[in-house]
PDB file of C-alpha atoms in Angstrom:
ATOM      1  CA  MET A   1       0.000   0.000   0.000  1.00  0.00           C
ATOM      2  CA  LYS A   2       1.529   3.290  -1.095  1.00  0.00           C
ATOM      3  CA  SER A   3       1.347   6.343   1.144  1.00  0.00           C
ATOM      4  CA  GLY A   4       1.921  10.076   0.844  1.00  0.00           C
ATOM      5  CA  MET A   5       4.679  11.773   2.816  1.00  0.00           C
ATOM      6  CA  THR A   6       5.626  15.446   3.119  1.00  0.00           C
ATOM      7  CA  PHE A   7       9.131  16.628   3.974  1.00  0.00           C
ATOM      8  CA  ARG A   8       9.967  20.200   4.896  1.00  0.00           C
ATOM      9  CA  LYS A   9      13.032  21.978   3.574  1.00  0.00           C
ATOM     10  CA  GLY A  10      16.139  20.508   5.202  1.00  0.00           C
ATOM     11  CA  GLN A  11      14.473  17.298   6.368  1.00  0.00           C
ATOM     12  CA  ILE A  12      16.221  13.979   5.721  1.00  0.00           C
ATOM     13  CA  ILE A  13      14.191  11.593   3.559  1.00  0.00           C
ATOM     14  CA  PHE A  14      16.578   8.682   4.027  1.00  0.00           C
ATOM     15  CA  GLY A  15      20.105   8.460   5.395  1.00  0.00           C
ATOM     16  CA  GLU A  16      23.329   7.030   4.048  1.00  0.00           C
ATOM     17  CA  GLY A  17      23.922   3.589   5.559  1.00  0.00           C
ATOM     18  CA  ALA A  18      20.247   2.904   6.317  1.00  0.00           C
ATOM     19  CA  HIS A  19      18.471  -0.216   5.054  1.00  0.00           C
ATOM     20  CA  PRO A  20      15.996   0.459   2.229  1.00  0.00           C
ATOM     21  CA  LEU A  21      12.363   0.091   3.244  1.00  0.00           C
ATOM     22  CA  GLY A  22      10.734   1.044  -0.037  1.00  0.00           C
ATOM     23  CA  LEU A  23      10.658   3.282  -3.072  1.00  0.00           C
ATOM     24  CA  TYR A  24      10.317   7.076  -3.022  1.00  0.00           C
ATOM     25  CA  CYS A  25       8.501   8.747  -5.931  1.00  0.00           C
ATOM     26  CA  VAL A  26       8.806  12.541  -6.013  1.00  0.00           C
ATOM     27  CA  ASN A  27       5.384  14.123  -6.560  1.00  0.00           C
ATOM     28  CA  ASN A  28       6.771  17.649  -6.263  1.00  0.00           C
ATOM     29  CA  GLY A  29       9.770  19.362  -4.738  1.00  0.00           C
ATOM     30  CA  LYS A  30      13.535  19.255  -5.027  1.00  0.00           C
ATOM     31  CA  ILE A  31      15.978  16.849  -3.362  1.00  0.00           C
ATOM     32  CA  LYS A  32      19.740  16.504  -3.079  1.00  0.00           C
ATOM     33  CA  LEU A  33      21.470  13.163  -2.626  1.00  0.00           C
ATOM     34  CA  SER A  34      24.921  13.418  -1.114  1.00  0.00           C
ATOM     35  CA  HIS A  35      27.673  11.089   0.035  1.00  0.00           C
ATOM     36  CA  ARG A  36      30.314  11.779   2.663  1.00  0.00           C
ATOM     37  CA  GLY A  37      33.857  10.707   1.888  1.00  0.00           C
ATOM     38  CA  GLU A  38      36.350   9.310   4.362  1.00  0.00           C
ATOM     39  CA  ASP A  39      37.529  12.869   5.032  1.00  0.00           C
ATOM     40  CA  GLY A  40      33.980  13.827   6.035  1.00  0.00           C
ATOM     41  CA  LYS A  41      33.492  16.122   3.042  1.00  0.00           C
ATOM     42  CA  GLU A  42      30.077  16.074   1.420  1.00  0.00           C
ATOM     43  CA  GLN A  43      29.759  15.397  -2.312  1.00  0.00           C
ATOM     44  CA  ILE A  44      26.419  15.897  -4.029  1.00  0.00           C
ATOM     45  CA  VAL A  45      25.962  12.910  -6.318  1.00  0.00           C
ATOM     46  CA  ARG A  46      22.483  13.618  -7.648  1.00  0.00           C
ATOM     47  CA  LEU A  47      19.733  16.233  -7.709  1.00  0.00           C
ATOM     48  CA  SER A  48      16.131  15.143  -8.075  1.00  0.00           C
ATOM     49  CA  LYS A  49      12.847  16.778  -8.986  1.00  0.00           C
ATOM     50  CA  GLU A  50       9.189  16.037  -9.634  1.00  0.00           C
ATOM     51  CA  GLY A  51       8.743  12.693 -11.410  1.00  0.00           C
ATOM     52  CA  ASP A  52      12.007  11.153 -10.215  1.00  0.00           C
ATOM     53  CA  VAL A  53      12.214   7.852  -8.343  1.00  0.00           C
ATOM     54  CA  LEU A  54      14.649   7.375  -5.457  1.00  0.00           C
ATOM     55  CA  GLY A  55      15.960   4.325  -3.639  1.00  0.00           C
ATOM     56  CA  TYR A  56      15.390   1.673  -6.294  1.00  0.00           C
ATOM     57  CA  ARG A  57      19.057   0.722  -6.675  1.00  0.00           C
ATOM     58  CA  ALA A  58      19.539  -0.063  -2.978  1.00  0.00           C
ATOM     59  CA  LEU A  59      16.198  -1.867  -2.948  1.00  0.00           C
ATOM     60  CA  LEU A  60      17.065  -4.098  -5.915  1.00  0.00           C
ATOM     61  CA  THR A  61      20.565  -4.948  -4.671  1.00  0.00           C
ATOM     62  CA  ASN A  62      19.477  -5.275  -1.025  1.00  0.00           C
ATOM     63  CA  GLU A  63      22.258  -2.905   0.018  1.00  0.00           C
ATOM     64  CA  ARG A  64      22.260   0.046   2.377  1.00  0.00           C
ATOM     65  CA  TYR A  65      21.731   3.511   0.917  1.00  0.00           C
ATOM     66  CA  ASN A  66      25.025   4.957  -0.319  1.00  0.00           C
ATOM     67  CA  ALA A  67      23.753   8.547  -0.072  1.00  0.00           C
ATOM     68  CA  THR A  68      21.606  10.772   2.121  1.00  0.00           C
ATOM     69  CA  ALA A  69      18.506  12.350   0.567  1.00  0.00           C
ATOM     70  CA  VAL A  70      17.562  15.812   1.870  1.00  0.00           C
ATOM     71  CA  ALA A  71      14.645  18.011   0.797  1.00  0.00           C
ATOM     72  CA  LEU A  72      15.861  21.288  -0.735  1.00  0.00           C
ATOM     73  CA  ASP A  73      12.376  22.744  -0.377  1.00  0.00           C
ATOM     74  CA  ASP A  74       8.986  21.445   0.782  1.00  0.00           C
ATOM     75  CA  THR A  75       8.626  18.096  -0.966  1.00  0.00           C
ATOM     76  CA  ASP A  76       5.768  15.614  -1.403  1.00  0.00           C
ATOM     77  CA  ILE A  77       6.707  11.956  -1.763  1.00  0.00           C
ATOM     78  CA  CYS A  78       4.715   8.856  -2.663  1.00  0.00           C
ATOM     79  CA  PHE A  79       6.260   5.998  -0.677  1.00  0.00           C
ATOM     80  CA  ILE A  80       5.862   2.423  -1.962  1.00  0.00           C
ATOM     81  CA  PRO A  81       6.843  -0.249   0.599  1.00  0.00           C
ATOM     82  CA  ARG A  82       9.411  -2.872  -0.364  1.00  0.00           C
ATOM     83  CA  ASP A  83       6.990  -5.847  -0.585  1.00  0.00           C
ATOM     84  CA  THR A  84       4.459  -3.890  -2.635  1.00  0.00           C
ATOM     85  CA  PHE A  85       7.160  -2.800  -5.069  1.00  0.00           C
ATOM     86  CA  PHE A  86       8.502  -6.335  -5.589  1.00  0.00           C
ATOM     87  CA  ASN A  87       4.996  -7.758  -6.066  1.00  0.00           C
ATOM     88  CA  VAL A  88       4.303  -5.191  -8.779  1.00  0.00           C
ATOM     89  CA  LEU A  89       7.711  -5.809 -10.354  1.00  0.00           C
ATOM     90  CA  LYS A  90       7.132  -9.577 -10.584  1.00  0.00           C
ATOM     91  CA  ASN A  91       3.843  -9.098 -12.418  1.00  0.00           C
ATOM     92  CA  ASN A  92       4.864  -6.250 -14.707  1.00  0.00           C
ATOM     93  CA  PRO A  93       7.668  -6.958 -17.231  1.00  0.00           C
ATOM     94  CA  ASP A  94       7.343  -3.452 -18.692  1.00  0.00           C
ATOM     95  CA  LEU A  95       8.123  -1.918 -15.306  1.00  0.00           C
ATOM     96  CA  SER A  96      11.154  -4.209 -14.955  1.00  0.00           C
ATOM     97  CA  PHE A  97      12.428  -2.948 -18.305  1.00  0.00           C
ATOM     98  CA  GLU A  98      11.931   0.691 -17.260  1.00  0.00           C
ATOM     99  CA  ILE A  99      13.887   0.066 -14.051  1.00  0.00           C
ATOM    100  CA  ILE A 100      16.756  -1.433 -16.081  1.00  0.00           C
ATOM    101  CA  LYS A 101      16.736   1.658 -18.314  1.00  0.00           C
ATOM    102  CA  MET A 102      16.854   3.953 -15.269  1.00  0.00           C
ATOM    103  CA  LEU A 103      19.766   1.993 -13.801  1.00  0.00           C
ATOM    104  CA  SER A 104      21.650   2.167 -17.107  1.00  0.00           C
ATOM    105  CA  THR A 105      21.100   5.923 -17.382  1.00  0.00           C
ATOM    106  CA  GLU A 106      22.177   6.458 -13.779  1.00  0.00           C
ATOM    107  CA  LEU A 107      25.344   4.410 -14.348  1.00  0.00           C
ATOM    108  CA  ARG A 108      26.245   6.408 -17.466  1.00  0.00           C
ATOM    109  CA  LYS A 109      25.754   9.714 -15.658  1.00  0.00           C
ATOM    110  CA  ALA A 110      27.851   8.482 -12.731  1.00  0.00           C
ATOM    111  CA  GLU A 111      30.660   7.467 -15.096  1.00  0.00           C
ATOM    112  CA  ASP A 112      30.538  10.860 -16.841  1.00  0.00           C
ATOM    113  CA  ARG A 113      30.626  12.658 -13.494  1.00  0.00           C
ATOM    114  CA  ILE A 114      33.622  10.670 -12.243  1.00  0.00           C
ATOM    115  CA  THR A 115      35.479  11.516 -15.462  1.00  0.00           C
ATOM    116  CA  ASP A 116      34.638  15.218 -15.145  1.00  0.00           C
ATOM    117  CA  LEU A 117      35.730  15.420 -11.505  1.00  0.00           C
ATOM    118  CA  ALA A 118      38.984  13.652 -12.312  1.00  0.00           C
ATOM    119  CA  GLN A 119      39.912  15.485 -15.510  1.00  0.00           C
ATOM    120  CA  LYS A 120      38.183  18.870 -15.798  1.00  0.00           C
ATOM    121  CA  PRO A 121      39.583  22.041 -14.206  1.00  0.00           C
ATOM    122  CA  VAL A 122      37.359  23.494 -11.507  1.00  0.00           C
ATOM    123  CA  ARG A 123      36.262  26.488 -13.646  1.00  0.00           C
ATOM    124  CA  GLU A 124      34.916  24.108 -16.286  1.00  0.00           C
ATOM    125  CA  ARG A 125      33.191  22.030 -13.609  1.00  0.00           C
ATOM    126  CA  MET A 126      31.516  25.144 -12.208  1.00  0.00           C
ATOM    127  CA  ALA A 127      30.182  26.109 -15.638  1.00  0.00           C
ATOM    128  CA  GLU A 128      28.976  22.562 -16.228  1.00  0.00           C
ATOM    129  CA  GLY A 129      27.388  22.510 -12.768  1.00  0.00           C
ATOM    130  CA  LEU A 130      25.334  25.636 -13.544  1.00  0.00           C
ATOM    131  CA  LEU A 131      24.236  24.138 -16.854  1.00  0.00           C
ATOM    132  CA  PHE A 132      23.275  20.957 -15.017  1.00  0.00           C
ATOM    133  CA  LEU A 133      21.135  22.968 -12.584  1.00  0.00           C
ATOM    134  CA  LYS A 134      19.454  24.683 -15.523  1.00  0.00           C
ATOM    135  CA  GLU A 135      18.814  21.349 -17.248  1.00  0.00           C
ATOM    136  CA  THR A 136      17.459  19.748 -14.058  1.00  0.00           C
ATOM    137  CA  TYR A 137      15.217  22.509 -12.709  1.00  0.00           C
ATOM    138  CA  GLY A 138      14.696  24.821 -15.667  1.00  0.00           C
ATOM    139  CA  PHE A 139      14.175  28.568 -15.602  1.00  0.00           C
ATOM    140  CA  GLU A 140      11.689  30.766 -13.817  1.00  0.00           C
ATOM    141  CA  ALA A 141       9.157  32.829 -15.789  1.00  0.00           C
ATOM    142  CA  ASP A 142      11.838  35.319 -16.873  1.00  0.00           C
ATOM    143  CA  GLY A 143      13.522  32.601 -18.950  1.00  0.00           C
ATOM    144  CA  SER A 144      16.988  33.059 -17.449  1.00  0.00           C
ATOM    145  CA  THR A 145      16.896  32.598 -13.647  1.00  0.00           C
ATOM    146  CA  ILE A 146      17.617  29.012 -12.564  1.00  0.00           C
ATOM    147  CA  ASN A 147      14.625  27.687 -10.631  1.00  0.00           C
ATOM    148  CA  ILE A 148      16.498  26.433  -7.559  1.00  0.00           C
ATOM    149  CA  VAL A 149      18.101  28.019  -4.513  1.00  0.00           C
ATOM    150  CA  LEU A 150      21.336  26.310  -3.465  1.00  0.00           C
ATOM    151  CA  SER A 151      23.745  27.530  -0.836  1.00  0.00           C
ATOM    152  CA  ARG A 152      27.265  28.297  -1.998  1.00  0.00           C
ATOM    153  CA  GLU A 153      28.350  25.268   0.035  1.00  0.00           C
ATOM    154  CA  ASP A 154      25.924  23.037  -1.868  1.00  0.00           C
ATOM    155  CA  ILE A 155      27.168  24.409  -5.188  1.00  0.00           C
ATOM    156  CA  ALA A 156      30.736  23.674  -4.085  1.00  0.00           C
ATOM    157  CA  ASN A 157      29.726  20.137  -3.107  1.00  0.00           C
ATOM    158  CA  LEU A 158      28.059  19.682  -6.480  1.00  0.00           C
ATOM    159  CA  VAL A 159      31.154  20.605  -8.495  1.00  0.00           C
ATOM    160  CA  GLY A 160      33.660  19.054  -6.101  1.00  0.00           C
ATOM    161  CA  THR A 161      35.556  22.035  -4.726  1.00  0.00           C
ATOM    162  CA  ALA A 162      35.948  24.158  -1.605  1.00  0.00           C
ATOM    163  CA  THR A 163      33.222  26.673  -0.737  1.00  0.00           C
ATOM    164  CA  GLU A 164      35.725  29.549  -0.982  1.00  0.00           C
ATOM    165  CA  THR A 165      36.666  28.458  -4.508  1.00  0.00           C
ATOM    166  CA  ALA A 166      33.017  28.234  -5.544  1.00  0.00           C
ATOM    167  CA  ILE A 167      32.363  31.765  -4.250  1.00  0.00           C
ATOM    168  CA  ARG A 168      35.409  33.085  -6.124  1.00  0.00           C
ATOM    169  CA  LEU A 169      34.411  31.396  -9.388  1.00  0.00           C
ATOM    170  CA  LEU A 170      30.830  32.646  -9.197  1.00  0.00           C
ATOM    171  CA  SER A 171      32.170  36.162  -8.628  1.00  0.00           C
ATOM    172  CA  GLU A 172      34.407  35.756 -11.682  1.00  0.00           C
ATOM    173  CA  PHE A 173      31.432  34.597 -13.766  1.00  0.00           C
ATOM    174  CA  LYS A 174      29.500  37.634 -12.537  1.00  0.00           C
ATOM    175  CA  ASN A 175      32.355  40.007 -13.413  1.00  0.00           C
ATOM    176  CA  ASP A 176      32.588  38.361 -16.844  1.00  0.00           C
ATOM    177  CA  LYS A 177      28.837  38.976 -17.284  1.00  0.00           C
ATOM    178  CA  ILE A 178      28.132  35.264 -17.701  1.00  0.00           C
ATOM    179  CA  VAL A 179      25.749  35.230 -14.727  1.00  0.00           C
ATOM    180  CA  GLU A 180      24.241  37.610 -12.209  1.00  0.00           C
ATOM    181  CA  PHE A 181      22.728  37.068  -8.781  1.00  0.00           C
ATOM    182  CA  VAL A 182      19.061  37.663  -8.000  1.00  0.00           C
ATOM    183  CA  GLY A 183      18.935  37.354  -4.239  1.00  0.00           C
ATOM    184  CA  LYS A 184      20.090  33.800  -3.597  1.00  0.00           C
ATOM    185  CA  LYS A 185      19.275  32.669  -7.132  1.00  0.00           C
ATOM    186  CA  ILE A 186      21.498  32.679 -10.217  1.00  0.00           C
ATOM    187  CA  ARG A 187      20.479  34.200 -13.545  1.00  0.00           C
ATOM    188  CA  ILE A 188      22.307  33.072 -16.674  1.00  0.00           C
ATOM    189  CA  LEU A 189      23.154  36.047 -18.882  1.00  0.00           C
ATOM    190  CA  ASP A 190      25.291  34.319 -21.530  1.00  0.00           C
ATOM    191  CA  ASN A 191      24.355  30.680 -22.006  1.00  0.00           C
ATOM    192  CA  GLU A 192      26.625  30.181 -25.032  1.00  0.00           C
ATOM    193  CA  ARG A 193      29.649  31.427 -23.140  1.00  0.00           C
ATOM    194  CA  LEU A 194      28.763  29.173 -20.219  1.00  0.00           C
ATOM    195  CA  ILE A 195      28.695  26.203 -22.612  1.00  0.00           C
ATOM    196  CA  ARG A 196      32.078  27.204 -24.053  1.00  0.00           C
ATOM    197  CA  THR A 197      33.529  27.581 -20.556  1.00  0.00           C
ATOM    198  CA  ALA A 198      32.290  24.094 -19.654  1.00  0.00           C
ATOM    199  CA  HIS A 199      33.810  22.700 -22.868  1.00  0.00           C
ATOM    200  CA  ILE A 200      30.593  20.887 -23.731  1.00  0.00           C
ATOM    201  CA  TYR A 201      30.202  20.085 -27.395  1.00  0.00           C
ATOM    202  CA  ASP A 202      27.542  18.177 -29.320  1.00  0.00           C
TER     203      ASP A 202
END
């Protein structure tokens, strides 16, 4: 039996190291999934939004969660208990295929991210991180302001750098008229230049 759950901004949805109890379907809201390294530093490994499904990998492999999920704003979740999920999966081959596709996509994105963190300079990673935020959450009504508020620390944890470095790079992007700040939000002024800075090519 599925059930609805509401999490306020900052609330933990599930914690790294916990046993999976079911599947989390995001009805609305924004979520960060982060992992802490041996040095205690947080690394954001995924950002989720409405329509995303969380926790299926740990559920299918019967492993503990390898990340902590935290609501970035008020978030509504549809929770499907473990037994219910597996019963549906056994009787629905199409759903099994969709899960395999999601796992394959997640693996590819993880491989791309590992490569970027290992090989790209931090300025390129920052530009790519902003483009990723735009792709994930879209723009507000003005067509240029990214529709998510992240702390500078969260942005640093997304691109894999120190908070001080993230602040410096964002200031450089502002001075270069690539972005500007609207309160705590970021407005992209020159998307093409951001793409060039990230060295992303079709």
